[in-house]
PDB file of C-alpha atoms and ligand atoms in Angstrom:
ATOM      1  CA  UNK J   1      37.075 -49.336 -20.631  1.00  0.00           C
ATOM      2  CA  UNK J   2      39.026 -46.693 -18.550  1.00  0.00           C
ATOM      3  CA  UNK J   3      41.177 -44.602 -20.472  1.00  0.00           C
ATOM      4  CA  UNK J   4      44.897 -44.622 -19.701  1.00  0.00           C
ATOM      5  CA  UNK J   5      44.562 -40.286 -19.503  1.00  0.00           C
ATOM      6  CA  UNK J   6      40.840 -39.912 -17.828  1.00  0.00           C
ATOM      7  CA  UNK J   7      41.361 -36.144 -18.032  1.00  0.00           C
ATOM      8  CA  UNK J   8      42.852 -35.883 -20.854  1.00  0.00           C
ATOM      9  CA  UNK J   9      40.383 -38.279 -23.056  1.00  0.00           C
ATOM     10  CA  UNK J  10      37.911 -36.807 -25.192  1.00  0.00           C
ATOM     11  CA  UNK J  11      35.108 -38.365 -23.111  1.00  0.00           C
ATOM     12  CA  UNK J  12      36.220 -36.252 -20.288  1.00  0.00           C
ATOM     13  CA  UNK J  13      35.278 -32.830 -22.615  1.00  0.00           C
ATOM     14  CA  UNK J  14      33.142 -34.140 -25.211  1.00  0.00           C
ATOM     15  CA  UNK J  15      32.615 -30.383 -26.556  1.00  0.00           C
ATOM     16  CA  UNK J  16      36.292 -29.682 -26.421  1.00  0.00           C
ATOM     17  CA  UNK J  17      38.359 -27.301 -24.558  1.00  0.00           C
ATOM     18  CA  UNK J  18      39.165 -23.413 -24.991  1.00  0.00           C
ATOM     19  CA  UNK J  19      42.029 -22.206 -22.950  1.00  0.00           C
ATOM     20  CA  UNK J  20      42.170 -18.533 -22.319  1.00  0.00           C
ATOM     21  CA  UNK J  21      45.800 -16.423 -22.344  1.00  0.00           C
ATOM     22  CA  UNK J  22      44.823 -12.858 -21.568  1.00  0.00           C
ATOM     23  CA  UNK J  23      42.679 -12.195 -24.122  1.00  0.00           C
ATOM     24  CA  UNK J  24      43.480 -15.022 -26.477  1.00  0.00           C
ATOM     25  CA  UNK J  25      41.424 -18.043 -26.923  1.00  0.00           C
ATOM     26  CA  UNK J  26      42.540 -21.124 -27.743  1.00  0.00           C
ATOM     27  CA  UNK J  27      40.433 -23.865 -29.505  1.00  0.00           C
ATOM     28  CA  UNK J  28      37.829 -21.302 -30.296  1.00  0.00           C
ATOM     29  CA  UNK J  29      36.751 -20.650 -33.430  1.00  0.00           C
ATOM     30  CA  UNK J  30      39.241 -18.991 -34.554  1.00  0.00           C
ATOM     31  CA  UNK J  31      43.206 -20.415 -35.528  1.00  0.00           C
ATOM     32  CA  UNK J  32      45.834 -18.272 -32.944  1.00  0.00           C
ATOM     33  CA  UNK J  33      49.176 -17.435 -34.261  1.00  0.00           C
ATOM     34  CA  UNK J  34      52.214 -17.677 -32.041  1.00  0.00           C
ATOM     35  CA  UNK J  35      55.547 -15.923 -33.429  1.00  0.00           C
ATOM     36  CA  UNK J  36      58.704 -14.292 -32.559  1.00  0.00           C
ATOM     37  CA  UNK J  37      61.873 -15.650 -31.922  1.00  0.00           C
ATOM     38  CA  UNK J  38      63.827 -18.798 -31.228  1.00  0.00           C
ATOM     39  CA  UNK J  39      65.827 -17.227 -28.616  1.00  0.00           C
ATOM     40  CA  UNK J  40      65.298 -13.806 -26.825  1.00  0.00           C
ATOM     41  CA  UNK J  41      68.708 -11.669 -27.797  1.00  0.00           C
ATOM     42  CA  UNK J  42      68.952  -7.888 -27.236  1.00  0.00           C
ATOM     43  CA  UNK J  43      66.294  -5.660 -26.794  1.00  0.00           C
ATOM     44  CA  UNK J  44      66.245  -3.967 -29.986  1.00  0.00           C
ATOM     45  CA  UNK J  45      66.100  -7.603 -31.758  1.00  0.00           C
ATOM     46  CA  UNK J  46      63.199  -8.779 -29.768  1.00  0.00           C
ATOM     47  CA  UNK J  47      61.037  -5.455 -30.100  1.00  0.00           C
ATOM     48  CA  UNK J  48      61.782  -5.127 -33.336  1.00  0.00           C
ATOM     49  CA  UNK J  49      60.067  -8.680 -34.078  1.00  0.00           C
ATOM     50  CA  UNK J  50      57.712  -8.260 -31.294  1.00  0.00           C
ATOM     51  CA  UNK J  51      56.387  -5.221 -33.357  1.00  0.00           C
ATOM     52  CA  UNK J  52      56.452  -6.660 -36.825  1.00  0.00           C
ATOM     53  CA  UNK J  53      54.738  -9.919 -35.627  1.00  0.00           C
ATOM     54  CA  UNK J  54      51.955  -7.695 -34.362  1.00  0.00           C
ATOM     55  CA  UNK J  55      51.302  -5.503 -36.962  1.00  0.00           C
ATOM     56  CA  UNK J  56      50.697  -8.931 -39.232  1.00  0.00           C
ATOM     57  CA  UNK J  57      48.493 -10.018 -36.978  1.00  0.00           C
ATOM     58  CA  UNK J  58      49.822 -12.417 -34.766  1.00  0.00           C
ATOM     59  CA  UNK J  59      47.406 -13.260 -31.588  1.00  0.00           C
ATOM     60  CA  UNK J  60      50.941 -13.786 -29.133  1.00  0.00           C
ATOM     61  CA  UNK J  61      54.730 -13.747 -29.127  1.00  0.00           C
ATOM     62  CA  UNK J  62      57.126 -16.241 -28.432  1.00  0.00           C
ATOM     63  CA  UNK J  63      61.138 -15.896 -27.474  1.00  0.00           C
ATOM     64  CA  UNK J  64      62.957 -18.278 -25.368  1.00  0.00           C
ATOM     65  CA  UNK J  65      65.053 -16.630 -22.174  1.00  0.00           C
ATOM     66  CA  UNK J  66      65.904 -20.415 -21.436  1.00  0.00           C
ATOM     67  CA  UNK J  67      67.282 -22.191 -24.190  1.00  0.00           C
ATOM     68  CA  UNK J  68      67.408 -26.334 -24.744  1.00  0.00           C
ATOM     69  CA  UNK J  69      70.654 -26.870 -26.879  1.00  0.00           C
ATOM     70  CA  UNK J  70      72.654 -29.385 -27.650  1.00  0.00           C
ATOM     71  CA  UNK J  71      75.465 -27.869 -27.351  1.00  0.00           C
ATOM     72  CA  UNK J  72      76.606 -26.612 -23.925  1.00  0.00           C
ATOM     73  CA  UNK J  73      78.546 -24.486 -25.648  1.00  0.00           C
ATOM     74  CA  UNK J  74      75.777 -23.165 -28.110  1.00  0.00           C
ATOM     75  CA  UNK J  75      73.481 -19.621 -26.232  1.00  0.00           C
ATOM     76  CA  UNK J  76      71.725 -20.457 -24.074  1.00  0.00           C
ATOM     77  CA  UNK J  77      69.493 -17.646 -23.235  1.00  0.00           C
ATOM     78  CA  UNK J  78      69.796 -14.424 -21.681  1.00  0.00           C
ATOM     79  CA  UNK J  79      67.522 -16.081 -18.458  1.00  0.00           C
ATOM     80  CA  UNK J  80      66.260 -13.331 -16.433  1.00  0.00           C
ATOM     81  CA  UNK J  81      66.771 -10.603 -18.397  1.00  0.00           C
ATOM     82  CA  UNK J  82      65.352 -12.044 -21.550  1.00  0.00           C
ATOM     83  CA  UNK J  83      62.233 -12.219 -19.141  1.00  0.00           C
ATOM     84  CA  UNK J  84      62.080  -8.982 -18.709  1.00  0.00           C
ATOM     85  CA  UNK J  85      62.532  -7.830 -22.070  1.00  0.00           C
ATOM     86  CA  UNK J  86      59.521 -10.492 -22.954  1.00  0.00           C
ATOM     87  CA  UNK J  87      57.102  -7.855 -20.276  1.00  0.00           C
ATOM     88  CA  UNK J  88      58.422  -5.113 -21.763  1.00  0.00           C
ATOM     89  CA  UNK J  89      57.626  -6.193 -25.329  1.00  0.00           C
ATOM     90  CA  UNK J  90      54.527  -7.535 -23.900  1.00  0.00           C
ATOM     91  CA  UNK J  91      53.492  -3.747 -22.359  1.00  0.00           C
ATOM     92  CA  UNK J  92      54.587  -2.139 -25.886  1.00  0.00           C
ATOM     93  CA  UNK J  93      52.758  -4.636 -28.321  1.00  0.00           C
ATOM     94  CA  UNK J  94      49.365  -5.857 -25.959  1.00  0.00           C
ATOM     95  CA  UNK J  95      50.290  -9.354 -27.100  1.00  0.00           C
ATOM     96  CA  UNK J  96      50.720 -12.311 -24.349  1.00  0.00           C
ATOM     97  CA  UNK J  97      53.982 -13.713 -23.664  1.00  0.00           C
ATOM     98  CA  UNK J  98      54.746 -17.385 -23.748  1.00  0.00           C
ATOM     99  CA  UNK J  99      58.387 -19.193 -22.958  1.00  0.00           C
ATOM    100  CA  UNK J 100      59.793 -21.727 -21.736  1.00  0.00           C
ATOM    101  CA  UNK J 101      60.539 -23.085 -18.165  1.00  0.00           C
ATOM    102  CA  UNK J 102      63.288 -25.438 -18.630  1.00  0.00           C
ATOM    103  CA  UNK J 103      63.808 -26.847 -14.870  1.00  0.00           C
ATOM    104  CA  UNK J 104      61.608 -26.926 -11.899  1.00  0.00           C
ATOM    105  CA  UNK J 105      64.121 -24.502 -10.662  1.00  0.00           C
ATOM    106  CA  UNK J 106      62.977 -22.029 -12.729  1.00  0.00           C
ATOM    107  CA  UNK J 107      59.012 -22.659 -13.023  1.00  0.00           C
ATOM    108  CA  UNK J 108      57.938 -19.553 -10.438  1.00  0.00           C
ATOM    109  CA  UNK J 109      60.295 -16.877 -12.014  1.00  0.00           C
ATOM    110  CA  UNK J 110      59.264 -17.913 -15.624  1.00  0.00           C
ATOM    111  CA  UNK J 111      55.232 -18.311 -14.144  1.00  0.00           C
ATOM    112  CA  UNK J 112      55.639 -14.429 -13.180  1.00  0.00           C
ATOM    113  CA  UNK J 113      56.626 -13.002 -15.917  1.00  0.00           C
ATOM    114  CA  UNK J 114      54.726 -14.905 -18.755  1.00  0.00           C
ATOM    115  CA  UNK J 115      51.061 -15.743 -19.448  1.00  0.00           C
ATOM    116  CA  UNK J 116      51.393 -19.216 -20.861  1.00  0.00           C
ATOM    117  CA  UNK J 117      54.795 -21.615 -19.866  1.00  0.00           C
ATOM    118  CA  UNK J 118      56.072 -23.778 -22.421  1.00  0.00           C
ATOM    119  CA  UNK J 119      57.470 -27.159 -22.064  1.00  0.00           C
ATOM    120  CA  UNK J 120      59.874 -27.996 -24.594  1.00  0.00           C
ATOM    121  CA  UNK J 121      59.950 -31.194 -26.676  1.00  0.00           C
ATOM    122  CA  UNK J 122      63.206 -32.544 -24.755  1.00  0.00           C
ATOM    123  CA  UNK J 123      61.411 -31.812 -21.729  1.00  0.00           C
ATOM    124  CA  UNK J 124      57.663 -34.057 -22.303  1.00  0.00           C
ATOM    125  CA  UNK J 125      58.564 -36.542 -19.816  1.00  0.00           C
ATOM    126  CA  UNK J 126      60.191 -34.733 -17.349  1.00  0.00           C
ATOM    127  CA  UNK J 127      57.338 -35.345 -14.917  1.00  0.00           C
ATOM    128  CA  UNK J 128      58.591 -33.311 -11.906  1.00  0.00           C
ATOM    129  CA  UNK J 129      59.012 -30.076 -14.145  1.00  0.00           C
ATOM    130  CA  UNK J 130      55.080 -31.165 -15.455  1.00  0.00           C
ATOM    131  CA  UNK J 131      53.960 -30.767 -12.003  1.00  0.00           C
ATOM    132  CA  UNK J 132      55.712 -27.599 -10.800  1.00  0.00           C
ATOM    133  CA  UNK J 133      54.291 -26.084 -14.437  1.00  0.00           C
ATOM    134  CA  UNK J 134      51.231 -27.123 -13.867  1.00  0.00           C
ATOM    135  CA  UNK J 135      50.797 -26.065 -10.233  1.00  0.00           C
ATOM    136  CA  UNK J 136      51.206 -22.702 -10.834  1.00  0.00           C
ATOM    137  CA  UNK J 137      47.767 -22.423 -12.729  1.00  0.00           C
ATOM    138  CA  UNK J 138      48.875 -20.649 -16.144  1.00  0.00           C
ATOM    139  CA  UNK J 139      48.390 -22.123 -19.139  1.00  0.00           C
ATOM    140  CA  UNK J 140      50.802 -24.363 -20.264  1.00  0.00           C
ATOM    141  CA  UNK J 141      51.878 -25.227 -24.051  1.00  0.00           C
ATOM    142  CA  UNK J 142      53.274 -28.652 -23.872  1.00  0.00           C
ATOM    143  CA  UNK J 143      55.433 -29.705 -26.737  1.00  0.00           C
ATOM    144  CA  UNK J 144      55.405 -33.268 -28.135  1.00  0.00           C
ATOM    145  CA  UNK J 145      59.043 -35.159 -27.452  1.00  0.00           C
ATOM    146  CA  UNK J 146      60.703 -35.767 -30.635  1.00  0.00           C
ATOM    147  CA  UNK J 147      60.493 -39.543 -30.273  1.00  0.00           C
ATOM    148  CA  UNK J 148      57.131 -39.644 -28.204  1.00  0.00           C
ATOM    149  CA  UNK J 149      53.893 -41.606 -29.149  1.00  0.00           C
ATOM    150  CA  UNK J 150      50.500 -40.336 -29.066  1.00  0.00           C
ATOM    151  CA  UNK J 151      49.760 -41.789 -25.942  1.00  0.00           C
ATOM    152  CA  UNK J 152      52.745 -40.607 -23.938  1.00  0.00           C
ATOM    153  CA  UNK J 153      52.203 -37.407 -25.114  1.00  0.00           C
ATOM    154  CA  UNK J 154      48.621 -37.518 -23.622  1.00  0.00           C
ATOM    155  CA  UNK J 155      49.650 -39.097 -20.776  1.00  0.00           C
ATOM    156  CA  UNK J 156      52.437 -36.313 -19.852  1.00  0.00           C
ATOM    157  CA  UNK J 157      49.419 -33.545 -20.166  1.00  0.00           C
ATOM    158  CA  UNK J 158      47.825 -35.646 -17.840  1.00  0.00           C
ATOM    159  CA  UNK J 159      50.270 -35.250 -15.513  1.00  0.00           C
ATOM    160  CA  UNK J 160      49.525 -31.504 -15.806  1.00  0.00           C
ATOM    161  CA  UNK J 161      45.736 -32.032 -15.643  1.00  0.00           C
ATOM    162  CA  UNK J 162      45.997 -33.849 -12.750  1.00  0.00           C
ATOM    163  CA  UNK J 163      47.460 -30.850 -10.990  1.00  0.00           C
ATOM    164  CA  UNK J 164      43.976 -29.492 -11.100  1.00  0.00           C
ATOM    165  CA  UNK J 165      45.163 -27.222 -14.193  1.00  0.00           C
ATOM    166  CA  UNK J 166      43.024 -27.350 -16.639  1.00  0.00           C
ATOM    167  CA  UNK J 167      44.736 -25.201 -19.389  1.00  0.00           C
ATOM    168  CA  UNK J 168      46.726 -27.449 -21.384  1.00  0.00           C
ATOM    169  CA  UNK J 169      47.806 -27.034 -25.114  1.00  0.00           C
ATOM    170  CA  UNK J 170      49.226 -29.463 -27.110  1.00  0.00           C
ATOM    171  CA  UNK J 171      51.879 -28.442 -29.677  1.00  0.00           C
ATOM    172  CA  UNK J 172      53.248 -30.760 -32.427  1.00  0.00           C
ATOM    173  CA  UNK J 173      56.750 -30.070 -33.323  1.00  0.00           C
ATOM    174  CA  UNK J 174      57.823 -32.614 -35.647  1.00  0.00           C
ATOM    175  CA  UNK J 175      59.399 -36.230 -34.294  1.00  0.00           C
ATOM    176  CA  UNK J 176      62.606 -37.906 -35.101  1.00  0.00           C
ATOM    177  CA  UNK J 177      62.078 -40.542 -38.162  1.00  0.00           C
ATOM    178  CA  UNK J 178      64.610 -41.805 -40.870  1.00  0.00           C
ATOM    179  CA  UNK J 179      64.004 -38.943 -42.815  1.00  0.00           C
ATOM    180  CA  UNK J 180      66.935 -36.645 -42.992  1.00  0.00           C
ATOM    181  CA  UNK J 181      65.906 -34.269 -45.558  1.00  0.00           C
ATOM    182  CA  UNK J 182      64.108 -32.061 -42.494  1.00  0.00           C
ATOM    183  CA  UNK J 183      64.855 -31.727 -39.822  1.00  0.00           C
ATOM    184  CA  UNK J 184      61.933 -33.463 -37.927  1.00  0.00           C
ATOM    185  CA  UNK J 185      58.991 -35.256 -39.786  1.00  0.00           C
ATOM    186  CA  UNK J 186      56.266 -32.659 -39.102  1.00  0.00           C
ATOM    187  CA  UNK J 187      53.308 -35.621 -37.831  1.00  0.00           C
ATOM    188  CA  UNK J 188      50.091 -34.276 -38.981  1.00  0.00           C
ATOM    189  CA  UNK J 189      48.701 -37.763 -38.594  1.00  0.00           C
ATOM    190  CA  UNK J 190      48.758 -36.358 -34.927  1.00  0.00           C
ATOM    191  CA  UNK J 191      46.578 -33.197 -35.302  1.00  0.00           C
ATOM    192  CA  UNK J 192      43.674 -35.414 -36.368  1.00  0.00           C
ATOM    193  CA  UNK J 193      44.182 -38.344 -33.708  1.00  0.00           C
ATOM    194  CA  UNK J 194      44.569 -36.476 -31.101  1.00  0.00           C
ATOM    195  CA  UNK J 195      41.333 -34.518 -31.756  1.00  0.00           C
ATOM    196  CA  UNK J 196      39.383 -37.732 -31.667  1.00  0.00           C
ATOM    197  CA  UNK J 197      40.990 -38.981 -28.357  1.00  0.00           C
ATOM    198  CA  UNK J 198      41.177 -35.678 -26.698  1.00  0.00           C
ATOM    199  CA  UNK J 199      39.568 -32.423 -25.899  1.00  0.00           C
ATOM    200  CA  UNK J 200      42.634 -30.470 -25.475  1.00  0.00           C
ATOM    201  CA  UNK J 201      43.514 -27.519 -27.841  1.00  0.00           C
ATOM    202  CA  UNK J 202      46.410 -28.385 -30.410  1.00  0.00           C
ATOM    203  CA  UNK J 203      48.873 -26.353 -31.743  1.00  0.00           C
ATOM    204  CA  UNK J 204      51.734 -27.478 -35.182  1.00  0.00           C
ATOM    205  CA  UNK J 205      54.754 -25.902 -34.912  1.00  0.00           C
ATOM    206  CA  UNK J 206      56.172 -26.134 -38.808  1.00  0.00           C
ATOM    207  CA  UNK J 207      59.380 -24.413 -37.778  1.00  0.00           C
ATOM    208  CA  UNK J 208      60.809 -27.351 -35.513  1.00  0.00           C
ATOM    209  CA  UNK J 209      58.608 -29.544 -37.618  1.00  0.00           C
ATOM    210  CA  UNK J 210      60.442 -28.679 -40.989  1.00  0.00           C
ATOM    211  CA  UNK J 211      63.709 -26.870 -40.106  1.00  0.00           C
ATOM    212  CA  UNK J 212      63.819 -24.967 -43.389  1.00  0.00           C
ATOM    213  CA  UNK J 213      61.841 -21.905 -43.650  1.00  0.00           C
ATOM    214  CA  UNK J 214      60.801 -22.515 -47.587  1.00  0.00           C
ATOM    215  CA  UNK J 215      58.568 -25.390 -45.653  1.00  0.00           C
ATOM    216  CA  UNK J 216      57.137 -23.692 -43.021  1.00  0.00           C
ATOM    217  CA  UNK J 217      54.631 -21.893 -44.911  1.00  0.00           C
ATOM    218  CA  UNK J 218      53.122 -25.154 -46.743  1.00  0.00           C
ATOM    219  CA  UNK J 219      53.042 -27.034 -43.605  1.00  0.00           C
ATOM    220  CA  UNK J 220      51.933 -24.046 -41.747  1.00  0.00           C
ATOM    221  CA  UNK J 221      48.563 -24.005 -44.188  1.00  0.00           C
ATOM    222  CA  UNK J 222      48.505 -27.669 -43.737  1.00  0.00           C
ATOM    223  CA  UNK J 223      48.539 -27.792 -39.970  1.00  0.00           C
ATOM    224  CA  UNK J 224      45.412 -25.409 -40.260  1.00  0.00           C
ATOM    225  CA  UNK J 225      43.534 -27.606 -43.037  1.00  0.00           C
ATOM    226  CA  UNK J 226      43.800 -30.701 -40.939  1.00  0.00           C
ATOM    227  CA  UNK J 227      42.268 -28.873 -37.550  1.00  0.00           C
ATOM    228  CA  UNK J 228      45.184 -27.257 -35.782  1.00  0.00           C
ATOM    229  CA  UNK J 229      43.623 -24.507 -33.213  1.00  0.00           C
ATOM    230  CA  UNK J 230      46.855 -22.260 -33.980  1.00  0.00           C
ATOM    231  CA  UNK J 231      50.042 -22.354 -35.141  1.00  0.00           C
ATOM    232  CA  UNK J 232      53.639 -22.097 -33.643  1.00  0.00           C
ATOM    233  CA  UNK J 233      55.962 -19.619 -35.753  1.00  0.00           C
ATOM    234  CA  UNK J 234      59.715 -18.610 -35.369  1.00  0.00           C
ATOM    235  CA  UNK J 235      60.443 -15.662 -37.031  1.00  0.00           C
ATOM    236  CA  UNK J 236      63.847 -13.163 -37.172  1.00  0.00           C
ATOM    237  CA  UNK J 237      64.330  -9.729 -38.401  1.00  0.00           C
ATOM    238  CA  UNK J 238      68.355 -11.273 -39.344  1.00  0.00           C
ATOM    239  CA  UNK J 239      67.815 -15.017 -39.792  1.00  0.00           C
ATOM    240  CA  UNK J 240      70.991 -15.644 -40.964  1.00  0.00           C
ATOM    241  CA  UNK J 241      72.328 -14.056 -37.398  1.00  0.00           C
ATOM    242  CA  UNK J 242      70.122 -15.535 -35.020  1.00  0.00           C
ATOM    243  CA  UNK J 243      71.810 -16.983 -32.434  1.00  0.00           C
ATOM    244  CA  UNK J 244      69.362 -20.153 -32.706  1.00  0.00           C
ATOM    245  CA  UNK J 245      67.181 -21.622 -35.461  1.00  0.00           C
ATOM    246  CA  UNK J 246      68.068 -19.172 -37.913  1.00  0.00           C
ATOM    247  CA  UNK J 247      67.662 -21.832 -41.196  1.00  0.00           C
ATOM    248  CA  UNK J 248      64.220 -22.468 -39.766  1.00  0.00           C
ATOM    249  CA  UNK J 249      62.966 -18.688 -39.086  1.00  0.00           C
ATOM    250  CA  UNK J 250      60.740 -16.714 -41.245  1.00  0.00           C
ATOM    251  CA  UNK J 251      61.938 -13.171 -42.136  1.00  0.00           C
ATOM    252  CA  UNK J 252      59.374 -10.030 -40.996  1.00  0.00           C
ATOM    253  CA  UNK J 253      58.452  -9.801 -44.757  1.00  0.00           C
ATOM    254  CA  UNK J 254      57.555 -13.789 -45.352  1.00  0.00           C
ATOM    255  CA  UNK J 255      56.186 -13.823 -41.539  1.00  0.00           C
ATOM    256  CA  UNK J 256      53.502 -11.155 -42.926  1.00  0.00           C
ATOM    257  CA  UNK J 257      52.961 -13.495 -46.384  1.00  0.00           C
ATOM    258  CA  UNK J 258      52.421 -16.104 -44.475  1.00  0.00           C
ATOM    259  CA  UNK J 259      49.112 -14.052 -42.314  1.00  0.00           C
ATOM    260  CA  UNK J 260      47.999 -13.022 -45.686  1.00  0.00           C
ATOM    261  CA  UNK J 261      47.713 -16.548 -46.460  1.00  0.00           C
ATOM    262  CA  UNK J 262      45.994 -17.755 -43.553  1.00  0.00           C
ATOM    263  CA  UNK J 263      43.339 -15.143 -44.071  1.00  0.00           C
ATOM    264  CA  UNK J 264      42.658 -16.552 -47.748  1.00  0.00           C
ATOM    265  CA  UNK J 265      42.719 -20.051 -46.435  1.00  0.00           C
ATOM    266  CA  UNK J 266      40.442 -19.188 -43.290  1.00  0.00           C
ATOM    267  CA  UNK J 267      38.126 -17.074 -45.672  1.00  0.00           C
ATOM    268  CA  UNK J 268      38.162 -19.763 -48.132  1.00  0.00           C
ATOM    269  CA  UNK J 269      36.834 -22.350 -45.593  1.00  0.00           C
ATOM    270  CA  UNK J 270      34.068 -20.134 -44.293  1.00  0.00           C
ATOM    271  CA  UNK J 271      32.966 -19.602 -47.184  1.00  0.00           C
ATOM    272  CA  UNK J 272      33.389 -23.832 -47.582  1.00  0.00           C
ATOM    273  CA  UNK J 273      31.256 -23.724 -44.218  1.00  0.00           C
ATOM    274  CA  UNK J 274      29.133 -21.400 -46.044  1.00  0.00           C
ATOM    275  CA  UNK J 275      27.868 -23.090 -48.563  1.00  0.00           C
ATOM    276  CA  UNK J 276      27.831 -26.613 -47.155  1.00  0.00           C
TER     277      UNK J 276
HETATM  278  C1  PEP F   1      61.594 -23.764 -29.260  1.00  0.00           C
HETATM  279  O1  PEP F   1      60.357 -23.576 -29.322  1.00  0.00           O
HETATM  280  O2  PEP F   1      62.442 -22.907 -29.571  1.00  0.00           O
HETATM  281  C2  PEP F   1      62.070 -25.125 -28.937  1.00  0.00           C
HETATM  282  C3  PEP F   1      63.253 -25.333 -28.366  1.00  0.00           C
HETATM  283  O3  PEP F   1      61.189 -26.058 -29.330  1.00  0.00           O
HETATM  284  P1  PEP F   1      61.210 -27.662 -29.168  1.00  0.00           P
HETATM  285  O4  PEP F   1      61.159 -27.895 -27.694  1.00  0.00           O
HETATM  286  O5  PEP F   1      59.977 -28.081 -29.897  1.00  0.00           O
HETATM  287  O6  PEP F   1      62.485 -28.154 -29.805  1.00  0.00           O
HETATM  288 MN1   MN F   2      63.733 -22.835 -31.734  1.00  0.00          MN
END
C-alpha cells in the first residue's frame, strides 16, 4: 500500500534521518538540547540566558522575535530586532539560532538570520507558510498542532519534504485533551509511533507540553527514555517577569540541574547499551 506521506514514511529512510544545524546533528547518536527563551526581550535578558544555557551545555538556543499569542494585546515580539539580537547572541555563544517564522510574510527575513525556522503548533496546517519555510532550504523544526493527529502531523512535514527540503524535525509540544491540570497533555505515545512510521528526527518540548516548570524536568527525562533525538527547553534568568511563558520556564540554576541529569540518564543507558 502507498503511504499517505511517501517522504515522510519510514520506508522512504529505513536507517533514519540526521539533520545538520551548523554543527549540530540531529537524530545522531547523541540527544540535542534546545533552550533559551519564550520570547526574545532586551538584549541583556537574552545574552544573559544565551550564556548560561551554554555554559550547561546546551547544543542551540531558542527565543521567539515573532510571538503566537492569544491575546492581541499580550507581546508580541520585538520582530526584527529580536533577530538581530538572536545573531548577536549567536556570534558571542557559537550556538545555532532557531525561531519562529510566523507568516509567509516573514519566512526570508527570519531564513537569514537563523539556522533552523520553527513552525509553531498554531501554525501545523498552515500549508502556504509550510512551503515558503521549506523552500528556503534550512532546517525546519515543525511543531505538532495542539489538536493534530499523528497523521496530519506527518502529512504537514510532507508538505515541507515535498519542497525538496529534506531537513525536517518533528517537535511534540503537548495537545489539547480534557485534562486541565497542565497545560497540554505532553503525548509521548507520539515519540514512539512516529519513530516506527517515520524517519524524521523528533524532538518533546516538556515546557508547552506541561506548562509548569516542576514538570518539565520529569517529562524532559521521559521524552529522552522513550527515543526523543533532543529536547525543547524554555528557560528565564526572571521567570516570574518574562513577558511569555514564565510559569513554564526553567530558572538558569534548574536549567543546569536539569543537563546534569541528562548526563546521568545518557551515561546510565550506555552503560545499559554496555552491558546488553
Ligand atoms: C514557543 O515555542 O514559544 C511556542 C509558541 O510554541 P508552540 O508553538 O508549541 O505553542
Ligand atoms: Mn513559549
Amino acid at each position: 500500500m502507498i503511504s499517505p506521506y511517501p517522504l515522510a514514511a519510514r520506508m522512504a529512510r529505513p536507517d533514519g534521518t540526521t539533520v545538520h544545524i551548523g554543527s549540530v546533528e540531529v537524530g545522531g547518536s547523541m540527544p540535542i538540547v534546545i533552550a533559551g527563551p519564550c520570547a526574545v526581550e532586551s538584549e541583556m535578558q537574552l545574552l544573559m540566558t544565551a550564556e548560561a544555557v551554554a555554559e550547561a551545555g546546551a547544543t542551540m538556543l531558542r527565543g521567539g522575535a515573532f510571538k503566537p499569542r492569544t491575546s492581541p494585546y499580550a507581546f508580541r515580539g520585538l520582530g526584527i530586532e529580536g533577530l538581530r539580537l538572536l545573531a548577536r547572541a549567536r556570534a558571542i555563544t557559537g550556538l545555532p539560532v532557531i525561531t519562529e517564522a510566523l507568516s509567509p510574510v516573514d519566512v526570508e527575513l527570519v531564513a537569514e538570520y537563523a539556522d533552523a525556522i520553527q513552525i509553531g503548533a498554531r501554525n501545523m496546517q498552515n500549508f502556504v507558510l509550510l512551503e515558503a519555510a521549506g523552500a528556503t532550504g534550512k532546517p525546519i523544526v515543525l511543531k505538532r498542532g495542539p489538536s493534530a493527529t499523528i497523521e496530519e502531523w506527518l502529512l504537514a512535514a510532507e508538505y515541507i519534504l515535498a519542497t525538496g527540503n529534506p531537513n525536517v524535525i518533528l517537535c511534540e509540544r503537548g495537545i489539547r485533551t480534557f485534562e486541565t491540570a497542565t497545560r497540554n497533555t505532553l503525548d509521548l505515545n507520539a515519540v514512539a509511533v512516529v519513530k516506527q512510521r517515520s524517519h524524521l528526527p523528533i524532538l518533546v518540548d516538556p515546557s508547552h507540553g506541561t506548562g509548569h516548570w516542576s514538570l518539565v524536568t520529569p517529562l524532559a527525562l521521559a521524552g529522552l527514555a522513550v527515543g526523543a533525538d533532543g529536547l525543547m527547553i524554555e528557560v528565564h534568568h526572571d521567570p516570574e517577569h518574562a513577558t511569555s511563558d514564565g510559569p513554564q520556564s526553567l530558572t538558569h540554576a534548574n536549567f543546569a540541574a536539569l543537563m546534569e541529569r541528562i548526563h546521568v540518564q545518557s551515561s546510565g543507558d550506555s552503560l545499559k547499551e554496555a552491558v546488553a
